[in-house]
């Protein structure tokens, strides 16, 4: 079944609601979301930091370490999940509705856009947990044809025993 897309005002509310829930989830300690696959590599997310809009970021931003294992080594990429609760004007003059922007951070902590997804949710807004929310969006990112952009910014983390 496809994702349910809600009217714009509902999407605004949905993004703000999930941003607040994710901020609380981050505040409760280090978190890990397992079970992802990025280009056939077993992967997981580790929470790093939640940046509230106006305190170092233009929009609410959840920063994760995306960890990937190729059976010999573990690689890390730092990815920002940015909540865009309102429609916005793009560089080409077109308009994008509310949604989620993914950036990868380079070695100077500058965000490099990976992909943008219009906001939608496959769940009832009341029943989705922060883990399910993140898993849903990162699985969409994993299927994106822009996912290869992250590999230019991967960093060696550890050898697998």
Backbone as a printed PyTorch tensor [residue, N CA C, xyz], in Angstrom:
tensor([[[  0.8380,  -1.1770,   0.0000],
         [  0.0000,   0.0000,   0.0000],
         [  0.8780,   1.2330,   0.0000]],

        [[  0.5410,   2.2450,  -0.7850],
         [  1.3260,   3.4670,  -0.8840],
         [  1.1510,   4.3600,   0.3140]],

        [[  1.9800,   5.3830,   0.3720],
         [  1.9290,   6.3360,   1.4780],
         [  0.7220,   7.2550,   1.3200]],

        [[  0.1500,   7.6290,   2.4350],
         [ -0.9710,   8.5460,   2.4550],
         [ -0.4330,   9.9670,   2.4630]],

        [[ -0.8360,  10.7770,   1.5130],
         [ -0.4320,  12.1770,   1.4740],
         [ -1.5830,  13.0190,   1.9790]],

        [[ -1.3050,  13.8720,   2.9550],
         [ -2.3280,  14.6720,   3.6050],
         [ -2.3460,  16.0830,   3.0500]],

        [[ -3.4520,  16.8440,   3.2580],
         [ -3.4810,  18.2480,   2.8400],
         [ -2.3420,  19.0290,   3.4870]],

        [[ -1.9340,  20.1240,   2.8550],
         [ -0.7480,  20.8620,   3.2840],
         [ -0.7820,  21.2630,   4.7520]],

        [[ -1.9010,  21.8010,   5.2440],
         [ -1.9340,  22.2140,   6.6430],
         [ -1.7670,  21.0080,   7.5630]],

        [[ -2.3190,  19.8510,   7.1760],
         [ -2.1400,  18.6350,   7.9660],
         [ -0.6900,  18.1710,   7.9110]],

        [[ -0.0520,  18.3220,   6.7560],
         [  1.3520,  17.9560,   6.6130],
         [  2.2180,  18.8450,   7.5050]],

        [[  1.9280,  20.1410,   7.5350],
         [  2.6640,  21.0530,   8.4220],
         [  2.5900,  20.5540,   9.8600]],

        [[  1.3680,  20.2570,  10.3010],
         [  1.1540,  19.7760,  11.6690],
         [  1.8670,  18.4490,  11.9040]],

        [[  1.7750,  17.5660,  10.9260],
         [  2.4080,  16.2540,  11.0300],
         [  3.9180,  16.3950,  11.1900]],

        [[  4.5410,  17.2280,  10.3690],
         [  5.9930,  17.4210,  10.4570],
         [  6.3820,  18.0380,  11.7960]],

        [[  5.6220,  19.0070,  12.2550],
         [  5.9280,  19.6260,  13.5460],
         [  5.7510,  18.6300,  14.6880]],

        [[  4.7160,  17.8170,  14.6090],
         [  4.4610,  16.8050,  15.6370],
         [  5.6100,  15.7930,  15.6930]],

        [[  6.0350,  15.3110,  14.5340],
         [  7.0980,  14.3050,  14.5160],
         [  8.4660,  14.9090,  14.8180]],

        [[  8.6550,  16.1530,  14.4820],
         [  9.8850,  16.8380,  14.8580],
         [  9.9840,  16.9260,  16.3810]],

        [[  8.9020,  17.3050,  17.0380],
         [  8.8830,  17.4020,  18.5020],
         [  9.0950,  16.0270,  19.1410]],

        [[  8.4580,  15.0000,  18.5980],
         [  8.6260,  13.6440,  19.1320],
         [ 10.0590,  13.1690,  18.9650]],

        [[ 10.6640,  13.4720,  17.8310],
         [ 12.0410,  13.0720,  17.5750],
         [ 13.0080,  13.8250,  18.4970]],

        [[ 12.7150,  15.0870,  18.7580],
         [ 13.5470,  15.8590,  19.6810],
         [ 13.5250,  15.2210,  21.0740]],

        [[ 12.3590,  14.8050,  21.5560],
         [ 12.2620,  14.1360,  22.8550],
         [ 13.0010,  12.8050,  22.8370]],

        [[ 12.8730,  12.0830,  21.7370],
         [ 13.5460,  10.7890,  21.5900],
         [ 15.0600,  10.9700,  21.6650]],

        [[ 15.5880,  11.9910,  20.9930],
         [ 17.0250,  12.2830,  21.0430],
         [ 17.4490,  12.6460,  22.4630]],

        [[ 16.6240,  13.4180,  23.1600],
         [ 16.9540,  13.8890,  24.5070],
         [ 17.0160,  12.7480,  25.5200]],

        [[ 16.3900,  11.6280,  25.2110],
         [ 16.3520,  10.5180,  26.1670],
         [ 17.6150,   9.6560,  26.1340]],

        [[ 18.6280,  10.0590,  25.3840],
         [ 19.8930,   9.3210,  25.3620],
         [ 20.2590,   8.8460,  23.9790]],

        [[ 21.4190,   8.1730,  23.9130],
         [ 21.8750,   7.6280,  22.6330],
         [ 20.9150,   6.5480,  22.1710]],

        [[ 20.5310,   6.6400,  20.9300],
         [ 19.5820,   5.6950,  20.3520],
         [ 20.1700,   5.0490,  19.1140]],

        [[ 19.6710,   3.8650,  18.8260],
         [ 20.1350,   3.1080,  17.6690],
         [ 18.9230,   2.5080,  16.9720]],

        [[ 18.8970,   2.6050,  15.6520],
         [ 17.8450,   1.9990,  14.8380],
         [ 18.5240,   1.0080,  13.9030]],

        [[ 18.2180,  -0.2480,  14.0760],
         [ 18.8580,  -1.2890,  13.2730],
         [ 17.9230,  -1.7640,  12.1640]],

        [[ 18.4590,  -2.5860,  11.2850],
         [ 17.6310,  -3.2300,  10.2700],
         [ 17.5750,  -2.5180,   8.9320]],

        [[ 18.4400,  -1.5450,   8.7000],
         [ 18.4700,  -0.8770,   7.4030],
         [ 19.4360,  -1.5940,   6.4670]],

        [[ 19.2310,  -1.3990,   5.1820],
         [ 20.1420,  -1.9280,   4.1680],
         [ 20.3960,  -0.7970,   3.1800]],

        [[ 21.6700,  -0.4500,   3.0150],
         [ 22.0750,   0.5860,   2.0660],
         [ 22.9770,  -0.0790,   1.0310]],

        [[ 22.5020,  -0.1430,  -0.2060],
         [ 23.2470,  -0.7800,  -1.3020],
         [ 23.7900,  -2.1540,  -0.8950]],

        [[ 22.9230,  -2.9700,  -0.3440],
         [ 23.2050,  -4.3490,   0.0790],
         [ 24.0880,  -4.4440,   1.3150]],

        [[ 24.4400,  -3.3170,   1.9400],
         [ 25.2390,  -3.3350,   3.1590],
         [ 24.3240,  -3.2760,   4.3730]],

        [[ 24.4720,  -4.1980,   5.3330],
         [ 23.7270,  -4.0720,   6.5840],
         [ 24.0850,  -2.7220,   7.2250]],

        [[ 23.0540,  -1.9860,   7.6460],
         [ 23.2670,  -0.6250,   8.1340],
         [ 22.3900,  -0.3430,   9.3420]],

        [[ 22.7610,   0.6890,  10.0860],
         [ 21.9620,   1.1320,  11.2180],
         [ 22.2170,   2.6160,  11.4450]],

        [[ 21.2980,   3.2220,  12.1820],
         [ 21.4000,   4.6440,  12.5190],
         [ 21.7360,   4.7870,  13.9900]],

        [[ 22.5900,   5.7500,  14.2960],
         [ 22.8660,   6.1300,  15.6760],
         [ 22.5270,   7.6020,  15.8110]],

        [[ 21.7370,   7.9270,  16.8260],
         [ 21.3690,   9.3300,  17.0250],
         [ 22.6150,  10.1080,  17.4300]],

        [[ 22.7270,  11.3290,  16.9180],
         [ 23.8700,  12.1700,  17.2690],
         [ 23.4060,  13.4550,  17.9540]],

        [[ 22.5040,  14.2030,  17.3060],
         [ 22.1330,  15.5090,  17.8410],
         [ 20.8360,  15.9730,  17.1870]],

        [[ 19.9960,  16.6400,  17.9870],
         [ 18.8180,  17.2990,  17.4360],
         [ 19.0510,  18.7960,  17.5390]],

        [[ 18.9420,  19.4910,  16.4140],
         [ 19.1760,  20.9370,  16.3740],
         [ 17.8370,  21.6120,  16.1040]],

        [[ 17.3750,  22.3870,  17.0650],
         [ 16.1020,  23.0920,  16.9470],
         [ 16.2700,  24.2880,  16.0110]],

        [[ 15.2540,  24.5520,  15.1990],
         [ 15.2750,  25.7120,  14.2980],
         [ 15.5580,  26.9660,  15.1190]],

        [[ 16.4520,  27.7950,  14.6020],
         [ 16.8040,  29.0360,  15.2820],
         [ 17.9880,  28.9050,  16.2190]],

        [[ 18.3890,  27.6860,  16.5430],
         [ 19.5450,  27.5020,  17.4260],
         [ 20.6520,  26.7590,  16.6760]],

        [[ 21.0690,  27.3350,  15.5820],
         [ 22.1390,  26.7340,  14.7940],
         [ 21.6690,  26.1200,  13.4860]],

        [[ 20.3770,  26.1480,  13.2460],
         [ 19.8330,  25.6020,  11.9980],
         [ 18.5990,  26.4150,  11.6020]],

        [[ 18.3600,  26.4900,  10.3150],
         [ 17.1840,  27.2130,   9.8140],
         [ 15.9060,  26.4290,  10.0920]],

        [[ 16.0000,  25.0980,  10.0580],
         [ 14.8560,  24.2170,  10.2800],
         [ 15.2390,  23.1830,  11.3260]],

        [[ 14.2420,  22.5690,  11.9730],
         [ 14.5190,  21.4680,  12.8880],
         [ 15.2940,  20.3990,  12.1290]],

        [[ 16.3750,  19.9220,  12.7560],
         [ 17.2740,  18.9910,  12.0900],
         [ 17.6650,  17.8630,  13.0380]],

        [[ 17.4700,  16.6400,  12.5960],
         [ 17.9080,  15.4650,  13.3450],
         [ 19.1760,  14.9410,  12.6730]],

        [[ 20.2600,  14.8940,  13.4310],
         [ 21.5520,  14.4380,  12.8850],
         [ 21.8190,  13.0100,  13.3420]],

        [[ 22.1410,  12.1700,  12.3620],
         [ 22.4060,  10.7570,  12.6110],
         [ 23.7670,  10.3630,  12.0710]],

        [[ 24.3270,   9.3270,  12.6650],
         [ 25.4630,   8.6200,  12.0860],
         [ 24.8690,   7.3890,  11.4060]],

        [[ 24.9990,   7.3220,  10.1060],
         [ 24.5780,   6.1470,   9.3560],
         [ 25.7820,   5.2270,   9.2780]],

        [[ 25.6500,   4.0610,   9.8900],
         [ 26.7450,   3.0970,   9.9530],
         [ 26.4600,   1.9780,   8.9470]],

        [[ 27.4860,   1.6180,   8.1740],
         [ 27.3370,   0.5790,   7.1540],
         [ 28.4810,  -0.4190,   7.2860]],

        [[ 28.1580,  -1.7030,   7.1600],
         [ 29.1620,  -2.7470,   7.2680],
         [ 29.2580,  -3.4960,   5.9480]],

        [[ 30.4900,  -3.6700,   5.4680],
         [ 30.6880,  -4.4580,   4.2510],
         [ 31.2910,  -5.8230,   4.5800]],

        [[ 31.0770,  -6.2940,   5.7940],
         [ 31.5510,  -7.5700,   6.3310],
         [ 33.0320,  -7.5350,   6.7410]],

        [[ 33.7960,  -6.5350,   6.2870],
         [ 35.1960,  -6.3910,   6.7040],
         [ 35.3930,  -5.1470,   7.5370]],

        [[ 34.7120,  -4.0740,   7.1400],
         [ 34.8870,  -2.7860,   7.7940],
         [ 33.5220,  -2.1600,   8.0760]],

        [[ 33.5360,  -1.2320,   9.0250],
         [ 32.3490,  -0.4300,   9.2990],
         [ 32.6690,   0.9930,   8.8720]],

        [[ 31.7600,   1.5690,   8.1040],
         [ 31.9170,   2.9210,   7.5850],
         [ 30.8270,   3.8080,   8.1680]],

        [[ 31.1420,   5.0880,   8.3310],
         [ 30.1990,   6.0380,   8.9160],
         [ 29.9890,   7.2150,   7.9780]],

        [[ 28.7320,   7.6520,   7.9080],
         [ 28.3670,   8.8630,   7.1810],
         [ 27.4590,   9.6610,   8.1070]],

        [[ 27.7030,  10.9510,   8.2370],
         [ 26.8410,  11.7940,   9.0540],
         [ 25.7790,  12.4120,   8.1560]],

        [[ 24.5140,  12.1790,   8.5350],
         [ 23.3850,  12.6120,   7.7080],
         [ 22.4160,  13.4330,   8.5500]],

        [[ 21.9760,  14.5480,   7.9840],
         [ 20.9480,  15.3790,   8.6000],
         [ 19.6000,  15.0880,   7.9500]],

        [[ 18.5890,  14.9060,   8.7960],
         [ 17.1960,  14.7930,   8.3660],
         [ 16.5680,  16.1390,   8.7230]],

        [[ 16.2400,  16.9330,   7.7170],
         [ 15.7910,  18.3140,   7.9270],
         [ 14.2930,  18.4070,   7.6470]],

        [[ 13.5680,  18.9360,   8.6230],
         [ 12.1120,  19.0720,   8.5240],
         [ 11.7770,  20.4100,   7.8660]],

        [[ 11.1560,  20.3590,   6.7000],
         [ 10.6900,  21.5630,   5.9970],
         [  9.1700,  21.5980,   6.1190]],

        [[  8.6230,  22.3070,   7.1300],
         [  7.1840,  22.2510,   7.3790],
         [  6.3300,  23.1240,   6.4570]],

        [[  6.9320,  23.9800,   5.6870],
         [  6.1760,  24.8850,   4.7990],
         [  6.6500,  24.7080,   3.3650]],

        [[  5.8140,  25.1120,   2.4370],
         [  6.2240,  25.1240,   1.0330],
         [  7.3810,  26.1030,   0.8760]],

        [[  8.2690,  25.8440,  -0.0730],
         [  9.4280,  26.7200,  -0.2500],
         [  9.7810,  26.8440,  -1.7220]],

        [[ 10.4220,  27.9480,  -2.0420],
         [ 10.8480,  28.2330,  -3.4020],
         [ 12.2130,  27.5950,  -3.6400]],

        [[ 12.3470,  26.8600,  -4.7220],
         [ 13.6120,  26.2140,  -5.0700],
         [ 14.4480,  27.1310,  -5.9560]],

        [[ 15.7090,  26.7980,  -6.1240],
         [ 16.6280,  27.6000,  -6.9380],
         [ 16.1600,  27.7700,  -8.3760]],

        [[ 15.4670,  26.7710,  -8.9030],
         [ 15.0130,  26.8460, -10.2980],
         [ 13.6920,  27.6030, -10.4600]],

        [[ 13.1610,  28.1550,  -9.3590],
         [ 11.9340,  28.9320,  -9.4190],
         [ 10.6630,  28.1330,  -9.1530]],

        [[ 10.7850,  26.8120,  -9.0740],
         [  9.6170,  25.9870,  -8.7710],
         [  9.3830,  25.9520,  -7.2590]],

        [[  8.2470,  25.4340,  -6.8710],
         [  7.8940,  25.3570,  -5.4500],
         [  7.8540,  23.9070,  -5.0100]],

        [[  8.4150,  23.6510,  -3.8370],
         [  8.3480,  22.3180,  -3.2330],
         [  7.4720,  22.4100,  -2.0020]],

        [[  6.6070,  21.4480,  -1.8370],
         [  5.7380,  21.4140,  -0.6680],
         [  6.5030,  20.9950,   0.5700]],

        [[  5.8290,  20.9230,   1.7020],
         [  6.4820,  20.4900,   2.9430],
         [  7.0700,  19.0950,   2.7700]],

        [[  8.1940,  18.8510,   3.4460],
         [  8.8140,  17.5410,   3.3190],
         [ 10.0680,  17.3860,   4.1350]],

        [[ 10.8280,  16.3680,   3.7830],
         [ 12.0600,  15.9980,   4.4740],
         [ 13.2210,  16.1150,   3.4910]],

        [[ 14.2350,  16.8770,   3.8850],
         [ 15.4640,  17.0090,   3.1030],
         [ 16.5620,  16.2350,   3.8210]],

        [[ 17.3040,  15.4430,   3.0760],
         [ 18.4610,  14.7410,   3.6240],
         [ 19.7250,  15.3950,   3.0940]],

        [[ 20.6150,  15.7340,   4.0130],
         [ 21.9500,  16.2520,   3.6830],
         [ 22.9840,  15.2920,   4.2410]],

        [[ 24.1000,  15.1540,   3.5480],
         [ 25.2580,  14.4620,   4.1000],
         [ 26.2510,  15.5530,   4.4880]],

        [[ 26.9600,  15.3620,   5.6000],
         [ 27.9350,  16.3590,   6.0210],
         [ 29.3050,  16.0060,   5.4730]],

        [[ 29.9730,  17.0190,   4.9050],
         [ 31.3280,  16.7980,   4.4010],
         [ 32.3260,  16.9420,   5.5540]],

        [[ 33.6290,  16.8830,   5.2490],
         [ 34.6380,  16.9380,   6.3030],
         [ 34.7510,  18.2960,   6.9760]],

        [[ 34.0580,  19.3160,   6.4530],
         [ 34.0250,  20.6360,   7.0800],
         [ 32.6510,  20.9140,   7.6960]],

        [[ 31.8560,  19.8580,   7.8870],
         [ 30.5060,  19.9400,   8.4550],
         [ 29.5560,  20.8160,   7.6440]],

        [[ 29.7680,  20.8750,   6.3520],
         [ 28.8590,  21.5750,   5.4530],
         [ 27.8760,  20.5620,   4.8790]],

        [[ 26.5980,  20.9320,   4.8420],
         [ 25.5720,  20.0280,   4.3330],
         [ 25.5540,  19.9840,   2.8170]],

        [[ 25.5800,  18.7810,   2.2850],
         [ 25.4900,  18.5390,   0.8500],
         [ 24.1530,  17.8250,   0.6130]],

        [[ 23.2230,  18.4400,  -0.1330],
         [ 21.9120,  17.8000,  -0.3330],
         [ 22.0350,  16.4410,  -1.0200]],

        [[ 21.2680,  15.4880,  -0.4900],
         [ 21.1880,  14.1620,  -1.1130],
         [ 19.8680,  14.0470,  -1.8650]],

        [[ 18.7620,  14.2220,  -1.1210],
         [ 17.4520,  14.0950,  -1.7490],
         [ 16.3970,  14.7660,  -0.8780]],

        [[ 15.2940,  15.1300,  -1.5160],
         [ 14.1660,  15.7670,  -0.8420],
         [ 12.9220,  14.9390,  -1.1340]],

        [[ 12.1280,  14.6800,  -0.0950],
         [ 10.9060,  13.9020,  -0.2510],
         [  9.7230,  14.7130,   0.2460]],

        [[  8.6850,  14.7850,  -0.5650],
         [  7.4560,  15.4330,  -0.1210],
         [  6.9220,  14.6540,   1.0700]],

        [[  6.3900,  15.3720,   2.0450],
         [  5.9180,  14.7240,   3.2660],
         [  4.7130,  13.8440,   2.9980]],

        [[  4.7820,  12.6600,   3.5490],
         [  3.7010,  11.6940,   3.5110],
         [  3.9770,  10.7100,   4.6320]],

        [[  3.0080,   9.9250,   4.9760],
         [  3.2250,   8.9140,   6.0170],
         [  2.3760,   7.6890,   5.7310]],

        [[  2.9170,   6.5000,   5.9520],
         [  2.1500,   5.2850,   5.7190],
         [  1.3440,   4.8680,   6.9480]],

        [[  1.4530,   5.6330,   8.0340],
         [  0.8220,   5.2700,   9.2960],
         [ -0.1830,   6.3230,   9.7160]],

        [[ -1.0260,   5.9690,  10.6470],
         [ -1.8450,   6.9660,  11.3270],
         [ -0.8890,   7.8370,  12.1220]],

        [[ -1.0650,   9.1370,  12.0750],
         [ -0.1520,  10.0580,  12.7530],
         [ -0.0570,   9.7770,  14.2400]],

        [[ -1.0910,   9.1980,  14.8320],
         [ -1.0790,   8.9350,  16.2680],
         [ -0.3170,   7.6720,  16.6390]],

        [[ -0.1330,   6.7620,  15.7030],
         [  0.4180,   5.4540,  16.0540],
         [  1.8940,   5.2740,  15.7100]],

        [[  2.5070,   6.2200,  15.0720],
         [  3.8840,   6.0420,  14.6260],
         [  4.8700,   6.5080,  15.7050]],

        [[  5.8780,   5.6990,  15.9580],
         [  6.9170,   6.0370,  16.9310],
         [  8.0580,   6.7750,  16.2170]],

        [[  8.9240,   7.4550,  16.9670],
         [ 10.0810,   8.0910,  16.3180],
         [ 10.9490,   7.0940,  15.5420]],

        [[ 11.1070,   5.8790,  16.0640],
         [ 11.8970,   4.8600,  15.3710],
         [ 11.2560,   4.4870,  14.0380]],

        [[  9.9280,   4.3100,  14.0370],
         [  9.2300,   3.9770,  12.7940],
         [  9.3110,   5.1240,  11.7910]],

        [[  9.1860,   6.3580,  12.2890],
         [  9.2750,   7.5480,  11.4460],
         [ 10.6340,   7.5840,  10.7410]],

        [[ 11.6980,   7.4230,  11.5070],
         [ 13.0490,   7.4630,  10.9300],
         [ 13.2870,   6.2960,   9.9800]],

        [[ 12.8520,   5.1220,  10.3800],
         [ 13.0270,   3.9480,   9.5280],
         [ 12.3260,   4.1480,   8.1820]],

        [[ 11.0970,   4.6540,   8.2250],
         [ 10.3470,   4.9070,   6.9940],
         [ 11.1240,   5.8400,   6.0590]],

        [[ 11.5850,   6.9820,   6.5790],
         [ 12.2520,   7.9740,   5.7300],
         [ 13.6220,   7.5010,   5.2680]],

        [[ 14.3640,   6.8040,   6.1230],
         [ 15.6770,   6.3300,   5.6890],
         [ 15.5570,   5.1860,   4.6900]],

        [[ 14.4960,   4.4040,   4.7680],
         [ 14.2720,   3.3850,   3.7340],
         [ 13.9470,   4.0450,   2.3950]],

        [[ 13.1920,   5.1430,   2.4260],
         [ 12.9380,   5.8990,   1.1890],
         [ 14.2610,   6.4250,   0.6290]],

        [[ 15.1040,   6.9500,   1.5180],
         [ 16.4040,   7.4580,   1.0830],
         [ 17.2460,   6.3320,   0.4780]],

        [[ 17.2270,   5.1650,   1.0910],
         [ 18.0180,   4.0280,   0.5980],
         [ 17.6010,   3.6170,  -0.8100]],

        [[ 16.3370,   3.8370,  -1.1640],
         [ 15.8380,   3.4840,  -2.4980],
         [ 16.0320,   4.6050,  -3.5180]],

        [[ 16.4730,   5.7640,  -3.0600],
         [ 16.6470,   6.9120,  -3.9410],
         [ 17.7850,   6.6740,  -4.9250]],

        [[ 17.6190,   7.1870,  -6.1460],
         [ 18.7160,   7.0640,  -7.1120],
         [ 19.8560,   8.0370,  -6.7900]],

        [[ 19.6700,   8.8920,  -5.7710],
         [ 20.7340,   9.8060,  -5.3320],
         [ 21.5540,   9.2600,  -4.1610]],

        [[ 21.2600,   8.0540,  -3.7060],
         [ 21.9160,   7.5040,  -2.5220],
         [ 23.4280,   7.3830,  -2.7100]],

        [[ 23.8860,   7.2180,  -3.9340],
         [ 25.3270,   7.0730,  -4.1650],
         [ 26.1130,   8.3010,  -3.7210]],

        [[ 25.4510,   9.4500,  -3.6100],
         [ 26.1420,  10.6640,  -3.1800],
         [ 26.7610,  10.5310,  -1.7970]],

        [[ 26.1780,   9.7040,  -0.9440],
         [ 26.7030,   9.6030,   0.4270],
         [ 28.0580,   8.9190,   0.4800]],

        [[ 28.3510,   8.0410,  -0.4750],
         [ 29.5800,   7.2600,  -0.4030],
         [ 30.8370,   8.1100,  -0.5700]],

        [[ 30.7180,   9.2650,  -1.1740],
         [ 31.8680,  10.1600,  -1.3030],
         [ 32.2730,  10.7410,   0.0590]],

        [[ 31.3820,  10.6420,   1.0490],
         [ 31.6210,  11.2440,   2.3660],
         [ 31.7450,  10.2240,   3.4780]],

        [[ 31.8960,   8.9470,   3.1240],
         [ 32.0130,   7.9190,   4.1510],
         [ 33.3850,   7.9990,   4.8200]],

        [[ 33.3920,   7.6500,   6.0950],
         [ 34.6290,   7.6300,   6.8740],
         [ 34.7750,   6.2710,   7.5250]],

        [[ 36.0060,   5.7970,   7.5620],
         [ 36.2880,   4.5010,   8.1970],
         [ 36.0080,   4.6180,   9.6960]],

        [[ 35.2960,   3.6560,  10.2230],
         [ 34.9620,   3.6380,  11.6510],
         [ 35.7470,   2.5420,  12.3850]],

        [[ 35.6930,   1.3120,  11.8830],
         [ 36.3590,   0.1930,  12.5670],
         [ 36.4170,  -1.0150,  11.6550]],

        [[ 37.3080,  -1.9480,  12.0130],
         [ 37.3530,  -3.2320,  11.3380],
         [ 36.3790,  -4.1670,  12.0340]],

        [[ 35.7620,  -5.0550,  11.2570],
         [ 34.8810,  -6.0500,  11.8330],
         [ 35.7350,  -7.2060,  12.3110]],

        [[ 35.4690,  -7.6620,  13.5080],
         [ 36.2660,  -8.7740,  14.0890],
         [ 36.0030, -10.0710,  13.3850]]])
